[in-house]
XYZ file of C-alpha atoms in Angstrom:
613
model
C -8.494 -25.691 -13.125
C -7.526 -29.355 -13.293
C -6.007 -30.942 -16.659
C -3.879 -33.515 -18.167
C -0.791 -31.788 -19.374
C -0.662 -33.940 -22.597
C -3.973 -33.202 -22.904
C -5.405 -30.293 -21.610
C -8.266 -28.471 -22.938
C -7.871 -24.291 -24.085
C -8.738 -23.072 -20.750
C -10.339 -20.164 -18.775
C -10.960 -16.572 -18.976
C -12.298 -13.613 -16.743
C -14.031 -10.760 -19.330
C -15.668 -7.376 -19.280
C -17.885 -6.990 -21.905
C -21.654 -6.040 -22.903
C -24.732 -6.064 -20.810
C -26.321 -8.781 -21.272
C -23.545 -10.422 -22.023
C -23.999 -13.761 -24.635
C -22.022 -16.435 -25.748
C -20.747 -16.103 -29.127
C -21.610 -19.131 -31.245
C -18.580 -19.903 -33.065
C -16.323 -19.416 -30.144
C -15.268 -22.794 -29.064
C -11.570 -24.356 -27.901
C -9.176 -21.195 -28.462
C -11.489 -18.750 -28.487
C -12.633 -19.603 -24.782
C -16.164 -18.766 -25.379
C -14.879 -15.003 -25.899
C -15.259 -13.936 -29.067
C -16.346 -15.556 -32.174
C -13.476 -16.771 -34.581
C -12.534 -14.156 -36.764
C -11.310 -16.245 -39.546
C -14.615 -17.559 -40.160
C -16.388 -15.143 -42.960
C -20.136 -15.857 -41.762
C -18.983 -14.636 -38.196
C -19.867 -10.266 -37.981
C -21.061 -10.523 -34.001
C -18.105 -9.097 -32.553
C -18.989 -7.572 -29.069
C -16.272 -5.642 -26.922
C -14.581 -7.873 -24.599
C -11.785 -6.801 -22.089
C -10.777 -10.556 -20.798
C -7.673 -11.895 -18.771
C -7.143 -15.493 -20.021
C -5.275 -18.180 -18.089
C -4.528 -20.019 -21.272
C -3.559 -24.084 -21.528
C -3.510 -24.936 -25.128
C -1.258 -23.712 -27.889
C -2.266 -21.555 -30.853
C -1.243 -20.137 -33.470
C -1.959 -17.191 -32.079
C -0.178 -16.969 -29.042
C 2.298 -15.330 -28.403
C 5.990 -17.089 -29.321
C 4.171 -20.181 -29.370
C 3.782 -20.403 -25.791
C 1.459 -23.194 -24.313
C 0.642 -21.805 -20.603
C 0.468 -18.205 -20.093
C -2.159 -15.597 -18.456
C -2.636 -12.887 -20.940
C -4.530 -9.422 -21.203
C -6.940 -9.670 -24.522
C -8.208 -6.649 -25.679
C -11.106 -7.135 -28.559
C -9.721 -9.933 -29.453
C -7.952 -13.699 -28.712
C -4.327 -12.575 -29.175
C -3.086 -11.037 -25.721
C -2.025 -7.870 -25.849
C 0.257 -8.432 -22.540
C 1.254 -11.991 -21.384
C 3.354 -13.575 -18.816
C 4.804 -17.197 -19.616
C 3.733 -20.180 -17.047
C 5.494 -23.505 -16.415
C 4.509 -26.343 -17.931
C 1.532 -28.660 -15.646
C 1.213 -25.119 -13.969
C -2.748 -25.879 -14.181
C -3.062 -28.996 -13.017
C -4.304 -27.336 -9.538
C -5.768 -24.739 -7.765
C -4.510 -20.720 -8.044
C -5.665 -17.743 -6.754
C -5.880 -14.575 -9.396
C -6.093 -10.657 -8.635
C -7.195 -8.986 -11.358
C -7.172 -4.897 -11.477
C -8.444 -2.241 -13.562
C -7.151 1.345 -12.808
C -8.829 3.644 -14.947
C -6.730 6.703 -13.580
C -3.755 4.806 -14.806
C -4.965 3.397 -17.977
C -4.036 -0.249 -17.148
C -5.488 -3.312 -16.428
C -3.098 -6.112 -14.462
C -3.605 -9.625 -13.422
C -1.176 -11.231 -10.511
C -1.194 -15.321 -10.311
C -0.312 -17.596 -7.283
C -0.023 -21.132 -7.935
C -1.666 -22.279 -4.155
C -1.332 -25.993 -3.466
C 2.113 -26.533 -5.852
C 5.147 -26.530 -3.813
C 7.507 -25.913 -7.050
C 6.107 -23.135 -8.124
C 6.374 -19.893 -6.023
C 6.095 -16.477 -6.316
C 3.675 -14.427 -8.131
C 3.285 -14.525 -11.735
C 2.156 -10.980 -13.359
C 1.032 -9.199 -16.388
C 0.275 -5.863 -17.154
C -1.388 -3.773 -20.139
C -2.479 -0.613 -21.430
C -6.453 -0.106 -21.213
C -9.082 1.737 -21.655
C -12.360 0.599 -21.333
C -14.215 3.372 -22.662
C -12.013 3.699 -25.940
C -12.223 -0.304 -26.288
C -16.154 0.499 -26.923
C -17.214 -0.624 -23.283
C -20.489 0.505 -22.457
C -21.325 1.959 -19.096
C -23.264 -0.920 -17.865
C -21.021 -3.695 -18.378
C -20.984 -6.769 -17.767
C -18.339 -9.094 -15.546
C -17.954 -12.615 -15.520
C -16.474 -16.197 -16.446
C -15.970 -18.073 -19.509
C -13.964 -21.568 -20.815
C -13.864 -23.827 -23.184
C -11.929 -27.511 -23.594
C -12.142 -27.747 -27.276
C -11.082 -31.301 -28.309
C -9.744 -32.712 -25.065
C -10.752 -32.599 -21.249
C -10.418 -29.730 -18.944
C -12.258 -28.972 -15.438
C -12.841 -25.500 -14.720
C -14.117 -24.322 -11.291
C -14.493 -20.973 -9.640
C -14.555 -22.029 -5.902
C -14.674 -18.718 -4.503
C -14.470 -14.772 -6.460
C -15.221 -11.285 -5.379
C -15.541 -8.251 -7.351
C -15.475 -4.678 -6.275
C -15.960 -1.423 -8.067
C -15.263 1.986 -6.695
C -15.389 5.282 -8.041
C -12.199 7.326 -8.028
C -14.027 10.769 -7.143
C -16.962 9.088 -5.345
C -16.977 11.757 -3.252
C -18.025 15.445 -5.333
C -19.694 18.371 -3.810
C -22.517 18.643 -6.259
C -24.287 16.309 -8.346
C -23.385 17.933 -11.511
C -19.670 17.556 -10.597
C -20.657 13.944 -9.977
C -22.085 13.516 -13.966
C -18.237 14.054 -14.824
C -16.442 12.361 -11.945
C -17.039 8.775 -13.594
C -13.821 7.118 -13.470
C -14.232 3.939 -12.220
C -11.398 1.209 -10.734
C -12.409 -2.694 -10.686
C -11.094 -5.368 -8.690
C -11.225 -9.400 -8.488
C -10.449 -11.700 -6.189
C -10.405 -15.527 -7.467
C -9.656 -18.100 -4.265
C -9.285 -21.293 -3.025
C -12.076 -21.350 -0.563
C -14.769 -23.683 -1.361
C -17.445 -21.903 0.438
C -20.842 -19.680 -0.193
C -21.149 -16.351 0.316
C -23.804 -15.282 2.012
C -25.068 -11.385 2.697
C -27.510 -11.067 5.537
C -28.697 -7.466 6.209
C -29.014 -6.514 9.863
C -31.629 -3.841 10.944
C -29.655 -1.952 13.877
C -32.745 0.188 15.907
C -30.431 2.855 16.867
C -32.983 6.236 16.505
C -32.931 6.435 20.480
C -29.443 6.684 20.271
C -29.398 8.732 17.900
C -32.082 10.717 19.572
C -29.911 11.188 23.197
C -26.712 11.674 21.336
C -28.146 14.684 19.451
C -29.352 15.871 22.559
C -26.421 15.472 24.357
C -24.196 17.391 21.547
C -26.264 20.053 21.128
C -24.371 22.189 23.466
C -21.169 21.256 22.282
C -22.344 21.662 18.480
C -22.998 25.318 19.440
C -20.086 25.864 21.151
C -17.851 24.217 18.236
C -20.682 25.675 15.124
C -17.816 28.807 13.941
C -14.609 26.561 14.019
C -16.610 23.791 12.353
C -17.624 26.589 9.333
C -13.797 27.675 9.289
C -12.940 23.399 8.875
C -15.562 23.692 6.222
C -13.799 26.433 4.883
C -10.172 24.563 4.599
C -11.905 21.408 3.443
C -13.664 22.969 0.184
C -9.942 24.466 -0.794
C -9.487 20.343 -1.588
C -11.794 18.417 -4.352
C -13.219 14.574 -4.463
C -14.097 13.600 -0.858
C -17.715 14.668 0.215
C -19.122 15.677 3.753
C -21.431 12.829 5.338
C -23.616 13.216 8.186
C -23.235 11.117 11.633
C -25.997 9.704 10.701
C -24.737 7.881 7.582
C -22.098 6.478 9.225
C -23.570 5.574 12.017
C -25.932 3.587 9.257
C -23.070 2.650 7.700
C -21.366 0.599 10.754
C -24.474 -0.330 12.300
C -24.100 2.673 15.061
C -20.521 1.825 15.095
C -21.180 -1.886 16.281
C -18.024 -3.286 17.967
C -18.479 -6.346 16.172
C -17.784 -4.367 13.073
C -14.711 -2.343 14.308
C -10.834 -3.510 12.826
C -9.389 -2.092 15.976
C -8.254 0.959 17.579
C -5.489 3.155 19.022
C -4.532 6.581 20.634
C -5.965 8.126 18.117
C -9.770 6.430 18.213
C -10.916 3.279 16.215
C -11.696 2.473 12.896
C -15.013 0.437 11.677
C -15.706 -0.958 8.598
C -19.077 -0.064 6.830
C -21.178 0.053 3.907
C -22.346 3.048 2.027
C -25.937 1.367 0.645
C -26.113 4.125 -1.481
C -22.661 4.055 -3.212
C -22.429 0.214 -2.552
C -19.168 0.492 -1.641
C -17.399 -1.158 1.888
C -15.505 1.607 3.446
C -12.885 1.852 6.459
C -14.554 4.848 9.374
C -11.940 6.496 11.369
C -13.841 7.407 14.126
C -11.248 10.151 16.281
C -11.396 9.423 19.904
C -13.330 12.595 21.666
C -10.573 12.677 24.823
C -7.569 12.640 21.916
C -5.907 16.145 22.574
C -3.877 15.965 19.209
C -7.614 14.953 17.885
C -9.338 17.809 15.577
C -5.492 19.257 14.855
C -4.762 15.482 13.063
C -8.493 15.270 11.821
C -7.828 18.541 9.899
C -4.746 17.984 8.599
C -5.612 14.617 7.401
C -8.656 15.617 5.441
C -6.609 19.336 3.939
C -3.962 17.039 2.813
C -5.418 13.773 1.417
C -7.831 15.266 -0.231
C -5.587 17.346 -2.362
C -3.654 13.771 -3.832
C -4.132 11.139 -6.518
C -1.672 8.699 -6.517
C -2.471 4.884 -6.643
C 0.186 4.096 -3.717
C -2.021 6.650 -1.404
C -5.198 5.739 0.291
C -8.495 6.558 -1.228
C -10.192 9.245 0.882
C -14.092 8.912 0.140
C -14.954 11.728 2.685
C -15.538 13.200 6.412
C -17.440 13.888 8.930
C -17.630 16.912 11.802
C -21.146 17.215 13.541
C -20.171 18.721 17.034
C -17.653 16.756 18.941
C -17.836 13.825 16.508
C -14.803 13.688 14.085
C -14.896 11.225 11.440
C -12.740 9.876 7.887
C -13.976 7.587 5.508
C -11.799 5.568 3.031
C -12.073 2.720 0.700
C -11.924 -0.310 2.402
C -8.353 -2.086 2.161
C -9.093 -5.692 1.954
C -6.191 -6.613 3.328
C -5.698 -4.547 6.222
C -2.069 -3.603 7.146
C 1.226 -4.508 6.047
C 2.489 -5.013 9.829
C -0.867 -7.737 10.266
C 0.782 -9.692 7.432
C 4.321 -9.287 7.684
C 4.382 -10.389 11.328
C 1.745 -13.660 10.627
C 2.296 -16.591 11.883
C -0.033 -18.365 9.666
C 0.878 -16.372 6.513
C 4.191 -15.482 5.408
C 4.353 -12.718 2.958
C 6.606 -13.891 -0.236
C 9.742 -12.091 -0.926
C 7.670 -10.700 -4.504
C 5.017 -9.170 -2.772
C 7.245 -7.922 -0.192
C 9.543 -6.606 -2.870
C 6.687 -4.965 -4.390
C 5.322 -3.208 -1.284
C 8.466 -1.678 -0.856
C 8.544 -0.248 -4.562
C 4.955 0.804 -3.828
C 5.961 2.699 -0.642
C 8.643 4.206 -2.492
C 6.872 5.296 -5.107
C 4.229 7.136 -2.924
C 7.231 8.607 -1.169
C 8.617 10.105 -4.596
C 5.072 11.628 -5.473
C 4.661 13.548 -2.013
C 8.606 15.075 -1.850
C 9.047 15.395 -5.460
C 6.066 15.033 -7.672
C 3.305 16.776 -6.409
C 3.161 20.595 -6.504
C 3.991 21.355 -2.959
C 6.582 18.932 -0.362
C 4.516 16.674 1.700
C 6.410 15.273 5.135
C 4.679 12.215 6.186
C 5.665 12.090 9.434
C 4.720 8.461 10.666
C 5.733 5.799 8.493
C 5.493 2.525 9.761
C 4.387 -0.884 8.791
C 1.033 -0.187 10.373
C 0.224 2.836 8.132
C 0.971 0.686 4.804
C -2.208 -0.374 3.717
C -2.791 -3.338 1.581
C -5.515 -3.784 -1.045
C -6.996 -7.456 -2.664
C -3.869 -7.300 -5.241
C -1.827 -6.780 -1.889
C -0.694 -2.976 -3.772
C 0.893 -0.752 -1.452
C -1.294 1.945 -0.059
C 0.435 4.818 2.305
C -2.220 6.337 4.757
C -2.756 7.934 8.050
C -1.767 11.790 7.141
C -2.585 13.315 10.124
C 0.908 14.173 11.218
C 1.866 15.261 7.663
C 2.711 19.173 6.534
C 2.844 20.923 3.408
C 5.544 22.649 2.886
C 7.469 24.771 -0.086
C 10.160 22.198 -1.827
C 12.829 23.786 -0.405
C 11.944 24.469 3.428
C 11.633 21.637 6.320
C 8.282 22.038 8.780
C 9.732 23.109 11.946
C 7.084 21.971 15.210
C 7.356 22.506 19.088
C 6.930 19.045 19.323
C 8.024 15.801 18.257
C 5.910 13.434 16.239
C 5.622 10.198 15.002
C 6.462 6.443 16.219
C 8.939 5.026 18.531
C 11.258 3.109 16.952
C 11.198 5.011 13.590
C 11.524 8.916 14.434
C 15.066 10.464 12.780
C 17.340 10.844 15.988
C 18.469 14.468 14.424
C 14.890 15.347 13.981
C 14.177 14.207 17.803
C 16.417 16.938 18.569
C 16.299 19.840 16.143
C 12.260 19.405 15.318
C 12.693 20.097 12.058
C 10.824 17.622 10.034
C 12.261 16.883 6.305
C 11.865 14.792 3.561
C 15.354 13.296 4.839
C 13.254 12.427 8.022
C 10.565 9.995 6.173
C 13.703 9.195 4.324
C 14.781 7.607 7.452
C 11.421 6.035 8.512
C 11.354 4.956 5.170
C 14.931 2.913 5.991
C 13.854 1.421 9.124
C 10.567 0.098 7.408
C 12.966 -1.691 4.646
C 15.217 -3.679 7.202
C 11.780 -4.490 8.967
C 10.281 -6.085 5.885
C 13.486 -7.835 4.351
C 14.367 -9.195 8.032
C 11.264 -9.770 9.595
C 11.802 -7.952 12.758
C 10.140 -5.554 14.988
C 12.825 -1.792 14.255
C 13.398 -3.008 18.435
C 14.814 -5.980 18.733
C 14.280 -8.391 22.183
C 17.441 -10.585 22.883
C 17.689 -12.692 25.887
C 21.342 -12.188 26.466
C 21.519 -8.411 25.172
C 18.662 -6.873 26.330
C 16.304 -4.367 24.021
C 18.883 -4.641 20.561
C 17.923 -1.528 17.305
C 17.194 -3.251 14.210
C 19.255 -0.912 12.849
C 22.553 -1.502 14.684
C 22.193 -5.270 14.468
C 21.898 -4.997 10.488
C 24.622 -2.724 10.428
C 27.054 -4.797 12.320
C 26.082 -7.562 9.953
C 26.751 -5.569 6.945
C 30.448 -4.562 8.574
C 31.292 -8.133 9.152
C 30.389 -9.606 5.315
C 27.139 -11.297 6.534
C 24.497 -8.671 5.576
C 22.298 -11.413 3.886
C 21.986 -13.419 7.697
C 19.645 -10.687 8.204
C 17.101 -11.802 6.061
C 13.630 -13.671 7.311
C 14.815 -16.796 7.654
C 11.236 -17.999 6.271
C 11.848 -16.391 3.084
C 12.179 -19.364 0.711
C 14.245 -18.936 -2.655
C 14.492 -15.105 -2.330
C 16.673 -13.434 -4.751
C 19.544 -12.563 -3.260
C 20.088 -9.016 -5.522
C 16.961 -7.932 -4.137
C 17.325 -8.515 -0.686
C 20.715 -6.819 -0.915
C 19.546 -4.052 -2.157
C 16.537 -3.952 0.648
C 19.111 -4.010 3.097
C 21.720 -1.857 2.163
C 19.004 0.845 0.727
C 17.322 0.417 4.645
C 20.683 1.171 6.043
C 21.459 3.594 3.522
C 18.475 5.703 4.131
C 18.596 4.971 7.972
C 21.602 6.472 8.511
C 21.874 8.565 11.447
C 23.618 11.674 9.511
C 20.665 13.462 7.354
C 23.547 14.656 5.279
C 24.423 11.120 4.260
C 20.855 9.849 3.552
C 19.665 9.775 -0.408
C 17.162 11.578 -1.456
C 14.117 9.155 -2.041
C 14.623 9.384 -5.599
C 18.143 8.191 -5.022
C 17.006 6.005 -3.174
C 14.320 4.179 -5.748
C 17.048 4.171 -8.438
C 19.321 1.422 -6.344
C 16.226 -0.768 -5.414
C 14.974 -0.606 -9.269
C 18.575 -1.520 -10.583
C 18.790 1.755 -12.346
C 21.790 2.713 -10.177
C 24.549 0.934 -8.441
C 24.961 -0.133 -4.512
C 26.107 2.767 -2.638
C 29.101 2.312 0.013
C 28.803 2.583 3.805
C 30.396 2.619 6.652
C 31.193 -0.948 8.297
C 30.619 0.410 12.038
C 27.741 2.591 12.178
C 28.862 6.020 14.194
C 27.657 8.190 16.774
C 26.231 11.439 16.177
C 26.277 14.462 17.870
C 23.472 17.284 16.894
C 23.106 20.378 17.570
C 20.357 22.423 19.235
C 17.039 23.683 17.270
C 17.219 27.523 16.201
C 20.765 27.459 16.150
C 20.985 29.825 12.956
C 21.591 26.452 10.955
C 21.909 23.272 9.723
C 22.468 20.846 13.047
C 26.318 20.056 13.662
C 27.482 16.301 13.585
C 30.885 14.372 14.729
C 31.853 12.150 12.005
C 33.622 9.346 13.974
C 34.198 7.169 11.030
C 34.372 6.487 7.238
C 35.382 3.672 5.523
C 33.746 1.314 2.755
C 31.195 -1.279 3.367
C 30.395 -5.037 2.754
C 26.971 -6.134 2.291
C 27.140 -10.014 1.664
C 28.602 -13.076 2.256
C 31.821 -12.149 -0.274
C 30.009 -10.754 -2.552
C 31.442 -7.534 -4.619
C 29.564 -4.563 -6.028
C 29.816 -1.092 -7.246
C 29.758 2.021 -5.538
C 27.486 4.878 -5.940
C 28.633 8.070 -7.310
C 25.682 10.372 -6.268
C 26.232 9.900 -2.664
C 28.975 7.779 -0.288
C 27.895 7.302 3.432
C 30.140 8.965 5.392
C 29.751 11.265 8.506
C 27.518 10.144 11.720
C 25.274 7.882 13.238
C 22.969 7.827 16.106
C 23.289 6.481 19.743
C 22.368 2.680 19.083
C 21.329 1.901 22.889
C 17.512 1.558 23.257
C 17.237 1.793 27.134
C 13.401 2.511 26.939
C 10.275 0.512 25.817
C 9.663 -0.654 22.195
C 5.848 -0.522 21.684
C 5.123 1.058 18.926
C 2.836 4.156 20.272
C 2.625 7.252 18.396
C 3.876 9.668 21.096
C 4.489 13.610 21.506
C 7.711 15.282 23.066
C 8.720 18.554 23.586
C 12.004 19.195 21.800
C 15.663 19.322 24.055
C 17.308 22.743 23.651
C 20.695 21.759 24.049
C 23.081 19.435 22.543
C 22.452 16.184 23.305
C 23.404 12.602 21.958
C 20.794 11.280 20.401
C 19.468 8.281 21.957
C 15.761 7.646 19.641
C 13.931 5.878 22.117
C 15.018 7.556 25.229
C 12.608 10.564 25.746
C 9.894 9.113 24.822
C 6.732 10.163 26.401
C 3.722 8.339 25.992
């Protein structure tokens, strides 16, 4: 949108309203070409409209008399919601995500000012909505609108996406489907200046098709009464639906390596289309010679499919046709918070980053504390945080997770998870607990606020923990050196509080860790920095099945610094005392999920050392 600041016209708008949709006569300059002006008697044509404005003129109506703001309008010109903008904050090109989360009841709109050095950061607003008690019809329509009233305004769209998907896409009958109809909406505005064009392939894959079913029929046979008893498990959980091979095969153009977003131990993951659904989906396709394979597959699928929480992935449903195991989920536009946080091209702001980490916290809260039963992740990592077009925080990958009752831990013959962010204690006693995502939860904090990989690679000091270099940082009064150095006007509260939460919830005594509602309190401000240790300790634990809770050596206790002379409060639900882990990492860094058996004897706790890929 380009203008003059002394004389800009009213501005733009993005709206949801009738099908077709028409332009109201009377609704020129403030009205945007929304809705007609209300003040004029003759005018009774009044339409619903849900609209985001990005609004350039003063009015009367506005809110405090601002002049630029992005607002949330709601069957009418005065925004419901707003967010205040500079002044000349339009005289440019931005980039807007707009979101509609029916399950929620809100509708949000994040700005990004993209080719004005002065103004950083993300600019957001947020309202109560509901489309279908605003008098939305089912078959709506989505769209643009603008108007310069007076004066002289340009108004360009030079690139926009939209996407709609259903919350329960996925029902087991089609009367359940009549009542499943809540619906989420997404837009991307860019910069781009380019066309978007769709060209549909035809993929002649039936003799495929033809020798794979030949060459699984043995194997479906052999595998046809534990796939009924996976059947079995995955009706106890509602939303996701069963697809055939053959639909997904469709759907990726028989799993075309030019559409697959990569791959690991596990298998790979494609991207597809569901024609039928039109919706773009992410295919986990689970590698056939993975051992850990149809044990992850199930638990994934038993466990997502029993959660709704808008910081969780989207399950849209499965697949099991012989030795073929396969997950569908909405498609993350995005991809992964590691692929952005360790760009070179793209460097995440401190608000989104800030954000992500609220997100992820959030999610955490739900599975330990808010849902019926205790869900223990098990692999948190950057890779695992999905991001969506608004860049919202999306936890997924669940096949390592267990239920569990609120007050037990899962106890496992074998260690699992990620190098680099497995709970020393829980390398050693196998008993996985909430305190245990706590900690992967910590180490994902200091990677985001610093930058760094949880391993760090030093020239002069060989193979370095992120967790040990931050923490020696924090004892000597320079916790804020830490930071990404390409973080540019970061606050330097919340960057604190990412780094002494990380440590916090890192630490190598369970005992001493927060709870992740504790935890959430400090990085919303609702609670005050807690105190740590300035040298982080070594820990000693104790074997598994030991009749108890594992022993530690406290081997120091004192209170901490976490900036450059900077005071602060100290906690009173929790100080940091007791133990720490081992902080050598003698072993490789790559971040491979990996299986160990558990040590039976003491041991101290070195978490990269028995690592076994």
């Amino acid at each position: 949108m380009m203008c003059m600041p002394a004389l800009q016209g009213d501005g733009m708008a993005f709206f949801v309203g009738t099908y077709p949709p028409t332009l109201p006569e009377d609704s020129n300059g403030g009205f945007l070409g929304l809705v007609n002006n209300p003040g004029n008697p003759a005018n009774t044509y009044f339409p619903a409209t849900v609209a985001v404005e990005f609004d350039a003129f003063r009015n009367v109506w506005d809110p405090n008399n601002t002049v630029n703001h992005v607002g949330v309008d709601v069957n009418g010109i005065a925004s419901a919601a707003y967010a205040a903008l500079p002044d000349g904050c339009f005289n440019g090109t931005m980039s807007a995500w707009v979101r509609y989360d029916a399950d929620a009841g809100t509708l949000s709109a994040t700005l990004r000012f993209d080719d004005q050095p002065g103004l950083l950061g993300l600019y957001k607003v947020s309202a109560p909505v509901d489309f279908r008690a605003v008098g939305l019809p089912q078959q709506a329509a989505v769209g643009f609108s603008a108007a310069t009233g007076d004066y002289v305004e340009r108004h360009q769209i030079l690139s926009w996406s939209f996407e709609s998907t259903l919350a329960n896409v996925a029902v087991v009958n089609k009367a359940e489907s009549k009542t499943s109809k809540t619906t989420h909406i997404g837009l991307i505005a860019g910069l781009a200046s380019t066309g978007t064009a769709i060209l549909l392939i035809i993929v002649a894959w039936l003799f495929y098709r033809e020798y794979q079913k030949r060459k699984g029929t043995k194997q479906r046979q052999k595998d046809a009464p534990r796939d009924g008893d996976m059947d079995d498990e995955f009706k106890k959980g509602t939303g996701p639906r069963r697809f055939t091979y053959r639909q997904l095969s469709k759907a990726t153009r028989g799993f075309s390596d030019d559409w697959k977003l990569g791959e690991g131990g596990f298998g790979s993951v494609y991207r597809g289309f569901l024609q039928d659904q039109g919706l773009h989906v992410a295919i986990k396709r689970v590698s056939k010679t993975s051992k850990q394979g149809r044990r992850e597959y199930i638990s994934e699928v038993t466990i997502i499919s029993l959660l709704r929480h808008r910081n969780l992935v989207q399950p849209v449903g499965w697949c099991h046709e012989g030795n073929e195991l396969l997950l569908v989920y909405v498609l993350m536009t995005n991809g992964s918070l590691e692929t952005h946080l360790y760009s070179t091209s793209n460097v995440l702001t401190w608000p989104i980053r800030y954000d992500i980490i609220l997100g992820m916290g959030s999610a955490l809260l739900y599975l330990h504390q808010e849902w019926e039963q205790c869900v223990v992740h098990r692999d948190i990592k950057p890779s695992n945080v999905m991001l969506d077009a608004s860049f919202t925080a999306k936890l997924g990958d669940f096949g390592l997770a267990r239920l569990v009752d609120h007050t037990c831990a899962a106890r496992t013959t074998m260690v699992a998870g990620t190098r680099g962010y497995i709970d020393p204690e829980c390398a050693v006693t196998c008993r996985a607990t909430t305190r245990s995502d706590v900690y992967s939860f910590g180490v994902v904090l200091l990677e985001i606020a610093c930058g760094r990989k949880p391993v760090i690679h030093e020239e002069d000091e060989g193979r370095v923990l992120l967790v040990r270099w931050v923490w020696e940082l924090y004892g000597s009064g320079e916790l804020l050196a830490a930071a990404d150095a390409r973080l540019l006007d970061a606050p330097e509260a919340e960057v604190e509080r990412a780094l002494v939460v990380g440590l916090w919830c890192a630490h190598p005594d369970s005992a001493a860790r927060p709870s992740i509602r504790q935890a959430m309190g400090v990085l919303q401000f609702e609670a005050p920095l807690p105190e740590l240790p300035l040298e982080m300790p070594v820990a000693m634990y104790g074997p598994p099945g030991g009749g108890g809770n594992p022993s530690s050596n406290t081997t120091s206790s004192s209170s901490g610094r976490s900036g450059r002379s900077r005071g602060r409060a100290s906690t009173s639900e929790q100080t940091a005392h007791s133990s720490s882990a081992s902080s050598s990492a003698k072993s490789g860094a790559r971040e491979t999920r990996f299986f160990a058996t558990c040590n039976t004897g003491s041991a101290q706790v070195n978490p990269t050392a028995d690592a076994h890929e």
